[in-house]
Coordinates of C-alpha atoms (C1' of nucleotides) in Angstrom, one line a residue:
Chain A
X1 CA 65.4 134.3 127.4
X2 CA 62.8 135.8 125.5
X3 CA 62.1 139.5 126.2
X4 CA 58.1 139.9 125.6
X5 CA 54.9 140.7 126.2
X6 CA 51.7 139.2 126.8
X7 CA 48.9 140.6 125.0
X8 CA 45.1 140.1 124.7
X9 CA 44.0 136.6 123.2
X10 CA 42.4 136.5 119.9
X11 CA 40.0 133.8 119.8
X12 CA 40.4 131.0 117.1
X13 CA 37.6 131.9 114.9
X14 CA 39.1 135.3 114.4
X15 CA 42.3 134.2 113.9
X16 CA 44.0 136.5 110.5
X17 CA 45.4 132.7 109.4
X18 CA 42.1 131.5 109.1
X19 CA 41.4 132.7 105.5
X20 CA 45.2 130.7 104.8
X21 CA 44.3 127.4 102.8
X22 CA 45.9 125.1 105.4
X23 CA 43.2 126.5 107.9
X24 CA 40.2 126.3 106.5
X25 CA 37.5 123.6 107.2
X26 CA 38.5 123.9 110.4
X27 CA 34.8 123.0 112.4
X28 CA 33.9 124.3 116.0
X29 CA 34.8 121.4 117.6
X30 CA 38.3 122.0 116.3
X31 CA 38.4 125.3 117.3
X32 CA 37.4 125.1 120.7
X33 CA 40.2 122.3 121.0
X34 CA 42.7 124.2 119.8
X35 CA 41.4 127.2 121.7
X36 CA 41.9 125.0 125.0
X37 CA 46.0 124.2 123.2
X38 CA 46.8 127.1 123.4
X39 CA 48.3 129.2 126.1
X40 CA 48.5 132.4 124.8
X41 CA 50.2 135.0 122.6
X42 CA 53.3 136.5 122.6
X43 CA 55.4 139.0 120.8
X44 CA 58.9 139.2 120.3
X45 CA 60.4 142.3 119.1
X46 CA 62.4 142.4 116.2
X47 CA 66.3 141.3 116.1
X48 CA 65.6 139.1 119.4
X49 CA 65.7 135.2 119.6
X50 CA 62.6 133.2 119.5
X51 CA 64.2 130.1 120.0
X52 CA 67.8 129.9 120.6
X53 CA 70.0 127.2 119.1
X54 CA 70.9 124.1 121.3
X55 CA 68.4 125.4 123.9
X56 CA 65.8 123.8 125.0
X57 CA 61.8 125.4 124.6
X58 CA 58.7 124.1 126.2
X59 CA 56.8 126.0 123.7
X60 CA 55.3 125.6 120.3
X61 CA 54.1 128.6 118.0
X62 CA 52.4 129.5 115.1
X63 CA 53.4 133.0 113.6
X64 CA 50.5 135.3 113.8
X65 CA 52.4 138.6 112.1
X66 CA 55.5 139.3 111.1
X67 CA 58.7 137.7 109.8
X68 CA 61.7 135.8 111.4
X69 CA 64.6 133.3 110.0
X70 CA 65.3 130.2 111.2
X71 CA 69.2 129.6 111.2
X72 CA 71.9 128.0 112.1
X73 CA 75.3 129.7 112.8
X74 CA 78.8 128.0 113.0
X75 CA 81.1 128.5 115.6
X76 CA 82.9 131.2 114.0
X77 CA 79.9 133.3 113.2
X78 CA 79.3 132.8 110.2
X79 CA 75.7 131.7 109.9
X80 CA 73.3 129.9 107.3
X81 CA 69.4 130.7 107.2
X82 CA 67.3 127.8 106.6
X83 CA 64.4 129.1 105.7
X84 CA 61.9 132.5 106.6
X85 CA 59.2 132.1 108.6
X86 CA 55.8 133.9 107.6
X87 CA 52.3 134.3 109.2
X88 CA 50.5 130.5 109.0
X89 CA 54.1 129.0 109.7
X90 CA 54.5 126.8 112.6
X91 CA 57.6 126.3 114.9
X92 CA 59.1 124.1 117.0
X93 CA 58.3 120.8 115.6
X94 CA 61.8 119.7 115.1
X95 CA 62.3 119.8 118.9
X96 CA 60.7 116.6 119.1
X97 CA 63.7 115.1 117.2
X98 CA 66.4 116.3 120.0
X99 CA 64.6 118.2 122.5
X100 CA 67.0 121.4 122.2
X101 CA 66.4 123.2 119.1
X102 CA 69.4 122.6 116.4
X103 CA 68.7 125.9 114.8
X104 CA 67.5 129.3 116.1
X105 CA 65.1 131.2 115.1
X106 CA 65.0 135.5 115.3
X107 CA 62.3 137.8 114.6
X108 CA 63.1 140.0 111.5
X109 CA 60.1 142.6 112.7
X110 CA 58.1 142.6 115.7
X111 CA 56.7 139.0 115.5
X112 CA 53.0 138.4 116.9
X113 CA 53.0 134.3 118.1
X114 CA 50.4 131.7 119.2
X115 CA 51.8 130.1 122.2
X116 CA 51.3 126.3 122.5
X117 CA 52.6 124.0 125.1
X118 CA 55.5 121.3 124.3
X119 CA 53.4 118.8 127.0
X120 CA 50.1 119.0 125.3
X121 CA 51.2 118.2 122.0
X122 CA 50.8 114.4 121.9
X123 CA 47.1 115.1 123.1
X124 CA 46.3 116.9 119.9
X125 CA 47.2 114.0 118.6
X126 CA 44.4 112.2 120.1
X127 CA 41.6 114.3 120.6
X128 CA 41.6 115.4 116.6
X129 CA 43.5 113.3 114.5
X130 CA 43.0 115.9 111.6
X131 CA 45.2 118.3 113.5
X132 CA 48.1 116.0 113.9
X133 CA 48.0 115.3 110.1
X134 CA 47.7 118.9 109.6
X135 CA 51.1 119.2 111.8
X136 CA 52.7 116.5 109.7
X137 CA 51.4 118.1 106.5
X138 CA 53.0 121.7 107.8
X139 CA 56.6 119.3 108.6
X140 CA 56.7 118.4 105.1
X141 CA 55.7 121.4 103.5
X142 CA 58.9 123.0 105.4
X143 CA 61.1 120.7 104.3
X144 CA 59.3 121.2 100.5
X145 CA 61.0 124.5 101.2
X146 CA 64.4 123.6 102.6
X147 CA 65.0 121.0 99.7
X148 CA 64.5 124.0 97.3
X149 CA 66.9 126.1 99.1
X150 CA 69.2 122.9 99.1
X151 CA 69.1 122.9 95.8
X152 CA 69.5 126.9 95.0
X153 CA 72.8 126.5 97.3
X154 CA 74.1 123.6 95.6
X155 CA 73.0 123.8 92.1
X156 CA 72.5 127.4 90.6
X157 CA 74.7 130.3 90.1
X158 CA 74.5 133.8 92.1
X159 CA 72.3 135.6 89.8
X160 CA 70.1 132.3 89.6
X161 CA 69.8 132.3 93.5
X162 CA 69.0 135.8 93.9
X163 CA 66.4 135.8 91.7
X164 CA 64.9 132.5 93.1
X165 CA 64.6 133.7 96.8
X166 CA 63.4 137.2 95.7
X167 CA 60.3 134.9 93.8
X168 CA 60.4 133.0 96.5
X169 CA 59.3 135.7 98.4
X170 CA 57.1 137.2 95.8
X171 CA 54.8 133.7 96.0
X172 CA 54.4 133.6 99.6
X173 CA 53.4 137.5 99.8
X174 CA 50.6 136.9 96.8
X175 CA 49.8 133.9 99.2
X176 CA 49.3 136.2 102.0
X177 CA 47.3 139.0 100.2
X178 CA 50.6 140.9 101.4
X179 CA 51.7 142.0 97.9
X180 CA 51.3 145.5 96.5
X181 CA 50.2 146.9 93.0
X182 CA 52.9 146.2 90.7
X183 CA 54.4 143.5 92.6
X184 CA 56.0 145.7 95.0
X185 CA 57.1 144.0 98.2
X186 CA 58.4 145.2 101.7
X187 CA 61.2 142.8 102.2
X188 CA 62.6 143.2 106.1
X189 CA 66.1 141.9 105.4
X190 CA 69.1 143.3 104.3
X191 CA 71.9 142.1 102.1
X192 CA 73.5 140.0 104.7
X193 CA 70.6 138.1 105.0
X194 CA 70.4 137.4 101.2
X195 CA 74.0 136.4 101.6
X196 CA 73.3 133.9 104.7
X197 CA 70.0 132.3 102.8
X198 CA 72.2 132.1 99.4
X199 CA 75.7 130.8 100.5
X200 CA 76.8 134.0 99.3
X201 CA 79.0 136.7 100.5
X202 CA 77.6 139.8 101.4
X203 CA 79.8 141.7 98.6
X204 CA 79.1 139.3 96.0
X205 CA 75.3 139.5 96.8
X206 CA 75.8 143.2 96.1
X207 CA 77.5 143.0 92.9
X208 CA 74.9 140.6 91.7
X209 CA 72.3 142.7 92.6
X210 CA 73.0 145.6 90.5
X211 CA 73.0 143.3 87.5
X212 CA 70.0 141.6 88.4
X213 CA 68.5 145.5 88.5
X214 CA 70.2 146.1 85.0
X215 CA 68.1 143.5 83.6
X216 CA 64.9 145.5 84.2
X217 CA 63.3 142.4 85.8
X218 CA 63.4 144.1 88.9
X219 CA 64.3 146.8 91.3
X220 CA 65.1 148.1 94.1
X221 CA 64.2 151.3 96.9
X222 CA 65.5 150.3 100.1
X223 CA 63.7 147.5 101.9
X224 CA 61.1 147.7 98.8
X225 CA 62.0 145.3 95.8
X226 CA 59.5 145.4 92.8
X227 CA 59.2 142.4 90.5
X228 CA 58.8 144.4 86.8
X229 CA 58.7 140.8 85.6
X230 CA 57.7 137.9 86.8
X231 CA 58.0 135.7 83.6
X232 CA 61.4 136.5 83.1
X233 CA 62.3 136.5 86.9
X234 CA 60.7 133.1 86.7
X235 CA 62.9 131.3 84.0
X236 CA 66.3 133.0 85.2
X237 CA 65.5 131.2 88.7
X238 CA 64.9 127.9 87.3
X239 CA 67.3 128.1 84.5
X240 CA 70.2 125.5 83.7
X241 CA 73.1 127.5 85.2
X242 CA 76.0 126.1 83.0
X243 CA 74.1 127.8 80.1
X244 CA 73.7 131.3 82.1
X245 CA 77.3 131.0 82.6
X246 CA 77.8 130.7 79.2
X247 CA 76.2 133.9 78.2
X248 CA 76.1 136.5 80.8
X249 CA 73.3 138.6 80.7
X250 CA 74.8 142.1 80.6
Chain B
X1 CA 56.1 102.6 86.6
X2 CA 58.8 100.4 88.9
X3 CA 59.4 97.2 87.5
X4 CA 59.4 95.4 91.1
X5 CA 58.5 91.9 92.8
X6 CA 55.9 91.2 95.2
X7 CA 57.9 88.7 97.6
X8 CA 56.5 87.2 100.9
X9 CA 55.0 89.7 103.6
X10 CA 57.3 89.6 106.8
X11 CA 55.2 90.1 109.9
X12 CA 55.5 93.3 111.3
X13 CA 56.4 91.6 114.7
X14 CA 59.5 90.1 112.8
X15 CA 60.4 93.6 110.8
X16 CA 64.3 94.0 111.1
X17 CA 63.3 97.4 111.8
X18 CA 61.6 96.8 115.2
X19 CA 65.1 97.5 116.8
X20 CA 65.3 100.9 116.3
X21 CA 64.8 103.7 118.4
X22 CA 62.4 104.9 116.3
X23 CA 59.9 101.6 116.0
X24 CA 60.3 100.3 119.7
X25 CA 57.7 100.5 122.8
X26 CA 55.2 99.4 120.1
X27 CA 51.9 97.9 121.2
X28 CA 50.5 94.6 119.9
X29 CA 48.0 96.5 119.3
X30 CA 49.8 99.1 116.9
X31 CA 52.0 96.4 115.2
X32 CA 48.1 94.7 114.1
X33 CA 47.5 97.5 112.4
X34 CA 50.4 98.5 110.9
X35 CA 49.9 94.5 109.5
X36 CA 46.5 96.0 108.2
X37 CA 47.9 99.0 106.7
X38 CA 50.6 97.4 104.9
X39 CA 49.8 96.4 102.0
X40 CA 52.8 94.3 100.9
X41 CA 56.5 94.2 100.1
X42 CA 58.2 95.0 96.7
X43 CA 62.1 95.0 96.1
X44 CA 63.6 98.0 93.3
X45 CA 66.3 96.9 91.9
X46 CA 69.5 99.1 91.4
X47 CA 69.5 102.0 89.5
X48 CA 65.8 102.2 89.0
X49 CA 63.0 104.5 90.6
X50 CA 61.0 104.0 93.8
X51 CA 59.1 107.6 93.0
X52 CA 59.7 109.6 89.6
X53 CA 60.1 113.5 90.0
X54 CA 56.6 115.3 89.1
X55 CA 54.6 112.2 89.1
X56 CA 51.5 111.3 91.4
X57 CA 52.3 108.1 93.8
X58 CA 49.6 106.1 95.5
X59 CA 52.4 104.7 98.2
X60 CA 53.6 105.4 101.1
X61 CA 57.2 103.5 101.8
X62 CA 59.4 102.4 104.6
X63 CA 63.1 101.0 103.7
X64 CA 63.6 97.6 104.9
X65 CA 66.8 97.0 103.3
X66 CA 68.8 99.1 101.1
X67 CA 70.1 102.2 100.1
X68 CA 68.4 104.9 98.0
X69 CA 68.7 108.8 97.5
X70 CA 66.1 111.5 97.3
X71 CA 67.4 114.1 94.5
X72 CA 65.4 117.0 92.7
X73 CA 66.5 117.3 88.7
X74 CA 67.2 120.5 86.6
X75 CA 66.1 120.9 83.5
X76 CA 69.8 120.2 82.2
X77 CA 70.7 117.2 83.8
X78 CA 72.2 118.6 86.5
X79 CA 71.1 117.1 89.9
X80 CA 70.9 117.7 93.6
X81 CA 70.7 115.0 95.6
X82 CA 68.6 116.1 99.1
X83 CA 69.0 113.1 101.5
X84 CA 70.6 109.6 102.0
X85 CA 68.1 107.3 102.8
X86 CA 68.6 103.6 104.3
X87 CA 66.6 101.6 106.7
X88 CA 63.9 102.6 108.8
X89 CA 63.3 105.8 106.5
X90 CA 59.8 106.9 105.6
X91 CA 58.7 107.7 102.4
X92 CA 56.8 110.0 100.3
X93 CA 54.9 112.5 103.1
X94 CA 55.7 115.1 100.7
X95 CA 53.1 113.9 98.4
X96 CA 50.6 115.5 100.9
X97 CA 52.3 119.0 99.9
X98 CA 51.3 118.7 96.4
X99 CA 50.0 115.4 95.7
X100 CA 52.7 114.6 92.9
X101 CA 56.2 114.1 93.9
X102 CA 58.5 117.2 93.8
X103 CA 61.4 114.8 94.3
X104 CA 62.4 111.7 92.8
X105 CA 63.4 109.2 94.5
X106 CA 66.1 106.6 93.1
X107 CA 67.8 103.1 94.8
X108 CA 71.2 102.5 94.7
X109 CA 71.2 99.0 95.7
X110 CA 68.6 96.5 95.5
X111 CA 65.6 98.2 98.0
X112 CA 63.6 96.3 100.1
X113 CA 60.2 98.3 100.8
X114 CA 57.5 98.1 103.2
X115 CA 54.4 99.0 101.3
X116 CA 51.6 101.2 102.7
X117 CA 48.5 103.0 100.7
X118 CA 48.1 106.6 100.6
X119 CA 44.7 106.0 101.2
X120 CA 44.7 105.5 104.1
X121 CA 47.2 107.4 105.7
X122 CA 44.6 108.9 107.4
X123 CA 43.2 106.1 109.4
X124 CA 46.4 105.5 111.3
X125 CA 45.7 108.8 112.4
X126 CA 42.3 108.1 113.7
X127 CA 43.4 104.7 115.2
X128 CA 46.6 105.9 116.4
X129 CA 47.5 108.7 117.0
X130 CA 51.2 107.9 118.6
X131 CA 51.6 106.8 114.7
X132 CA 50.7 109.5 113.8
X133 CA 52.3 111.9 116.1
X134 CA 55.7 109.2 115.1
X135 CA 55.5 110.1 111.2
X136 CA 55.3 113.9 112.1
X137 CA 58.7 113.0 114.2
X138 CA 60.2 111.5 111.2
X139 CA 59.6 114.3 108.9
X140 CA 60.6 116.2 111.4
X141 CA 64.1 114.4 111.4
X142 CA 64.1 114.6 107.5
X143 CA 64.1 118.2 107.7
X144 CA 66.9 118.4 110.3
X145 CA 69.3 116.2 107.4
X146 CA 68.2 118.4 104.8
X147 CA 68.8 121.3 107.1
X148 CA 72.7 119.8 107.7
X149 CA 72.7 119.5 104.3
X150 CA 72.1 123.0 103.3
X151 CA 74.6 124.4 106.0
X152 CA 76.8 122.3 104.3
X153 CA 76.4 122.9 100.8
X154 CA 76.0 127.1 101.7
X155 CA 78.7 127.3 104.3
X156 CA 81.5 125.0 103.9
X157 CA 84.5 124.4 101.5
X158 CA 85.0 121.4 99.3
X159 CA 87.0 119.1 101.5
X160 CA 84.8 119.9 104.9
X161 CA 81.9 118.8 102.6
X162 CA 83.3 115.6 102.4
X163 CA 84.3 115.2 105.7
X164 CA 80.7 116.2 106.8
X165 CA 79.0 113.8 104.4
X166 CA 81.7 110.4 105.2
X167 CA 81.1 111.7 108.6
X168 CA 77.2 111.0 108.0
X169 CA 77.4 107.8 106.8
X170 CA 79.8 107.0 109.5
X171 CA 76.7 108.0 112.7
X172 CA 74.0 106.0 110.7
X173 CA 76.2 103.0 110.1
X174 CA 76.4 102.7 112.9
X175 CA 72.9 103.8 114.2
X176 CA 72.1 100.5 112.1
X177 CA 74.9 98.4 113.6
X178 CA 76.1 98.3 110.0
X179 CA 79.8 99.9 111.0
X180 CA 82.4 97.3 110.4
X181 CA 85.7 96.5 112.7
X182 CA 87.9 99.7 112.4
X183 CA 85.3 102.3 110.9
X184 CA 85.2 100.6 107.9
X185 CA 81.8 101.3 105.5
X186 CA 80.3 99.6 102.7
X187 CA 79.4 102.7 100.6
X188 CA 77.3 102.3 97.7
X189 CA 78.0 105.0 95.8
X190 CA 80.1 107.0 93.0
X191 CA 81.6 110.1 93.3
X192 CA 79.1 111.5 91.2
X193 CA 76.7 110.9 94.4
X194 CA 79.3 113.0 96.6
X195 CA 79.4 115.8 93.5
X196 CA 75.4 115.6 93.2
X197 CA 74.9 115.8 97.0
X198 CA 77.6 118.6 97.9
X199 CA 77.1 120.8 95.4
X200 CA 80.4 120.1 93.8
X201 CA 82.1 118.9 90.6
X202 CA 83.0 115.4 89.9
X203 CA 86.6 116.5 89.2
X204 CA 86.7 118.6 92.2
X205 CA 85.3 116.2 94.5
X206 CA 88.4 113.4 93.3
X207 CA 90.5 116.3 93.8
X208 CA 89.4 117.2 97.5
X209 CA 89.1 113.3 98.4
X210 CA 92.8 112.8 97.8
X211 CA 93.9 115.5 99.9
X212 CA 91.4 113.9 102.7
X213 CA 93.0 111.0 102.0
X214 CA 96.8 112.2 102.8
X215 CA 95.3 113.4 105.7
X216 CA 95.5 110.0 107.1
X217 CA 91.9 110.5 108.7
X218 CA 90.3 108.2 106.1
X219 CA 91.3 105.5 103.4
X220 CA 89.4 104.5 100.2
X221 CA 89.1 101.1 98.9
X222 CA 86.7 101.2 95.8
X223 CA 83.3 101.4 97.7
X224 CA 84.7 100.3 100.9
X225 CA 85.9 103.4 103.2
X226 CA 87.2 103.4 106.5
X227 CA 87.5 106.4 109.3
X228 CA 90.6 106.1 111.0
X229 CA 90.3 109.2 113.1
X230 CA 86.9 110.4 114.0
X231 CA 87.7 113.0 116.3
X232 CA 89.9 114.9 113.6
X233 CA 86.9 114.2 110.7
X234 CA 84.7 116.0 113.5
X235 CA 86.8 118.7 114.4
X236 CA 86.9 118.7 110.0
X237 CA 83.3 118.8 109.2
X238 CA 82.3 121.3 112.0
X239 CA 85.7 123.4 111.7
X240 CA 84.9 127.3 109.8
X241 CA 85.5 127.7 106.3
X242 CA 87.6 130.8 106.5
X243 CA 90.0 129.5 109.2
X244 CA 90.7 126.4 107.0
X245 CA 91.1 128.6 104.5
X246 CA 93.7 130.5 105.5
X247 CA 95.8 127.2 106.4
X248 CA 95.6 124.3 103.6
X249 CA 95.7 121.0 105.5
X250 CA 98.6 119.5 103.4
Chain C
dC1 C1' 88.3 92.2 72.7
dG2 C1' 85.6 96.2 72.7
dA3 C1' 82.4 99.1 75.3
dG4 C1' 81.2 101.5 79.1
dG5 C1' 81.4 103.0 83.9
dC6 C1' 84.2 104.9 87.2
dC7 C1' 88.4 107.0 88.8
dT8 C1' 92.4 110.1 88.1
dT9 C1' 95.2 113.9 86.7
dG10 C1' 96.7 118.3 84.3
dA11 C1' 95.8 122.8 82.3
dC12 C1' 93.2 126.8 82.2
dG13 C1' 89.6 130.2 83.3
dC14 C1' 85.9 132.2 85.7
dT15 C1' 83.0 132.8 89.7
dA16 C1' 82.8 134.2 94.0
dC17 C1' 85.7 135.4 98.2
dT18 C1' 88.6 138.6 100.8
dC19 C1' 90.4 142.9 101.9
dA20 C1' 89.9 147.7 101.8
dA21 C1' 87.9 152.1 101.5
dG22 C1' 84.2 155.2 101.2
dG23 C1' 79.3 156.9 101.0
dC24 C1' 74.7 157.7 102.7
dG25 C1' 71.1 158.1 106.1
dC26 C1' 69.7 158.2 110.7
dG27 C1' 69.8 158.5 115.6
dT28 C1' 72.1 160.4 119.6
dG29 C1' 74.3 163.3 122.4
dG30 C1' 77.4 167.2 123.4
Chain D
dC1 C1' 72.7 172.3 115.5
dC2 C1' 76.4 169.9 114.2
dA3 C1' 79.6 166.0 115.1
dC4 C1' 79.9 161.5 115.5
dG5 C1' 79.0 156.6 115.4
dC6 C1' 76.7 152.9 113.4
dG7 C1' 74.2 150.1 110.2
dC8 C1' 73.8 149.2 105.6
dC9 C1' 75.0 149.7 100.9
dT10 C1' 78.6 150.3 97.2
dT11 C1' 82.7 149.8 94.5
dG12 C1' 87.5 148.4 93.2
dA13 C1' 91.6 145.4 93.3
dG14 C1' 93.6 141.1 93.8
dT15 C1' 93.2 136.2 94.6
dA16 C1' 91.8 131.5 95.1
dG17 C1' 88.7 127.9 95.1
dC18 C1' 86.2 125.4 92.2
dG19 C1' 84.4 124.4 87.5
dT20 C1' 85.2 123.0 82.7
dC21 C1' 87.6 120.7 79.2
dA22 C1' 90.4 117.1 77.9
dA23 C1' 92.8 112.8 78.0
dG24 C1' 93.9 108.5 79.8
dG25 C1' 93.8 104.3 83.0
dC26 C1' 91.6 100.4 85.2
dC27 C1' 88.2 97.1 85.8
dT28 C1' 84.1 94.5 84.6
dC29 C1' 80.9 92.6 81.6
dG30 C1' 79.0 91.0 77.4

DNA sequence: CGAGGCCTTGACGCTACTCAAGGCGCGTGG
DNA sequence: CCACGCGCCTTGAGTAGCGTCAAGGCCTCG
């Protein structure tokens, strides 16, 4: 299913997530469990499926590097992202709910994965109850992210949207030390993609870009989007969208 | 903060819960302590708030009775409703994200909730872990609504959004054995609540449910609304938006 | 009997979609 | 070395789905 490649195992403690907030104060005893959970690492080369939808996956993973979507596509192809998956996320949980995966997820780069098996799960569980809670902790922070896309789909206007997933992705870079001077980022998605997060369509996402760029607030150079302003960015992607309708901002 | 009423404590071993999938193969041993964790029972009346957006809860809740919504406000009034939720839903593992609530959560009937103390959400970890490992499974489920949700709200036109959501109600009635004779369903809600959770207009969404209606697939009687045909409301909900489109169903 | 909540309907306009065409950059192969 | 295909971005024209505004009806409750 999964063209990939098994590489050398990086041991717990040297983990690159370990400087990520959700795992620190991590002791030795925790690390030499989860050292013994997992099974290995893999990684999936970009474009390909790391879980497909309505299949079935033994395995659990937590993203090491790189970035993926997870998705869910209807039966005529058109396709909704749920979220994007960064280094520190973790995957899989939702397969408890109906064993086969509802959505899919792809790798958007080469992804880097911690393999953990489906079967040992529950026994985290028991042998360090402060892992499980993590786990639970990591299920709600996901849906933390899903309700906000919820409501960027439901509630706020294109412009509004745009500008919410590109700061979005401008907090979770800064969270992973991954942002450059002058708030420059190296985004691996294309307009599409911005159209499947958004509920958009691909031409609309276009059209709303270039007057997103005539703002100033930011711009783009390819896969490199720079955030000029933040403030600015900021109250557009919160803002009331019947007043934004009211007076456009070109 | 919610004006409630401390009533008598039912005994976990008599919870009307303890048929569901979800709360079965429990030990005597787990239903003792989730007697010791609970800490009592209030009711919230209709209308009124079980959490308030932004604010710091020191409870954990599980429906015993009722209906309430899960919604996220803008700054205008304008709402998003994320999730439905009815009996045997858990509340507030979000507040572990960021302590206060980024979601309020509001009844729509008179709610009947299971109390539990944030506390010591921990300890059920420690003592056990399948309750633990059970609350990570319904977070995980949470997500999977809100993830239908989003398709929905991203992806599909006005009157597959309603078919999608009556079609909802319709699989956890009867989940709940709470379907009447002939698909009929005791919906307590306005179609504000469709608008607010489908990302629609109140006008639009009157519009939309009176072409479902000439459909024959489903009738309205003030809250009361009953399927008819629930292999054409399926075929509805899943169908893609651009084929329906193309063809108007009246 | 009036007020308020909810449902209903019509008119009108705008946001976002569809269709269509073309440009640019890059990799590949003749 | 250039032609070609392909992926992605861009732009224009026309349209429709959905939103907004406005008005009115029904029912319940005080």
């Amino acid at each position: 299913m999964v063209r990939s490649n098994f590489n050398g195992r990086t041991p717990c403690r040297e983990c690159p997530l370990r400087t990520l907030p959700v795992f620190v104060n991590k002791n030795a005893g925790q690390l030499e469990f989860v050292e013994t959970f997992k099974s290995g690492e893999i990684t999936v080369r970009e474009g390909e499926a790391i879980y497909l939808e309505g299949v079935d996956s033994p395995n659990l993973y937590t993203i090491l590097d790189g970035w993926a979507i997870r998705h869910r596509t209807l039966s005529n192809g058109q396709r909704q992202i749920l979220n994007f998956l960064l280094p520190g996320d973790f995957l899989g949980l939702q397969g408890s709910v109906s064993r086969a995966m509802e959505h899919g997820v792809e790798a958007l780069t080469n992804v880097r994965l911690c393999v953990f098996p489906y079967e040992k799960l529950f026994s985290l569980y028991v042998a360090h109850p402060s892992l499980g809670y993590d786990l639970t902790w990591l299920a709600s922070r996901e849906e933390f992210v899903v309700d906000g896309n919820l409501v960027t789909a439901g509630r706020r206007n294109s412009i509004e949207r745009i500008a919410y997933l590109l700061l979005h992705f401008y907090e979770r870079l800064e969270e992973l030390n991954a942002l450059r001077q002058g708030g420059r980022m190296d985004l691996p998605i294309t307009q599409q993609h911005f159209a499947d997060a958004l509920g958009l369509s691909l031409v609309h996402v276009n059209k709303t870009m270039r007057k997103l760029r005539q703002t100033g607030m930011v711009s783009f150079e390819g896969r490199f989007v720079t955030v000029h302003d933040v403030k600015r960015l900021t109250a557009l992607a919160r803002a009331d969208a019947p007043q934004l309708r009211r007076r456009p901002l070109i």
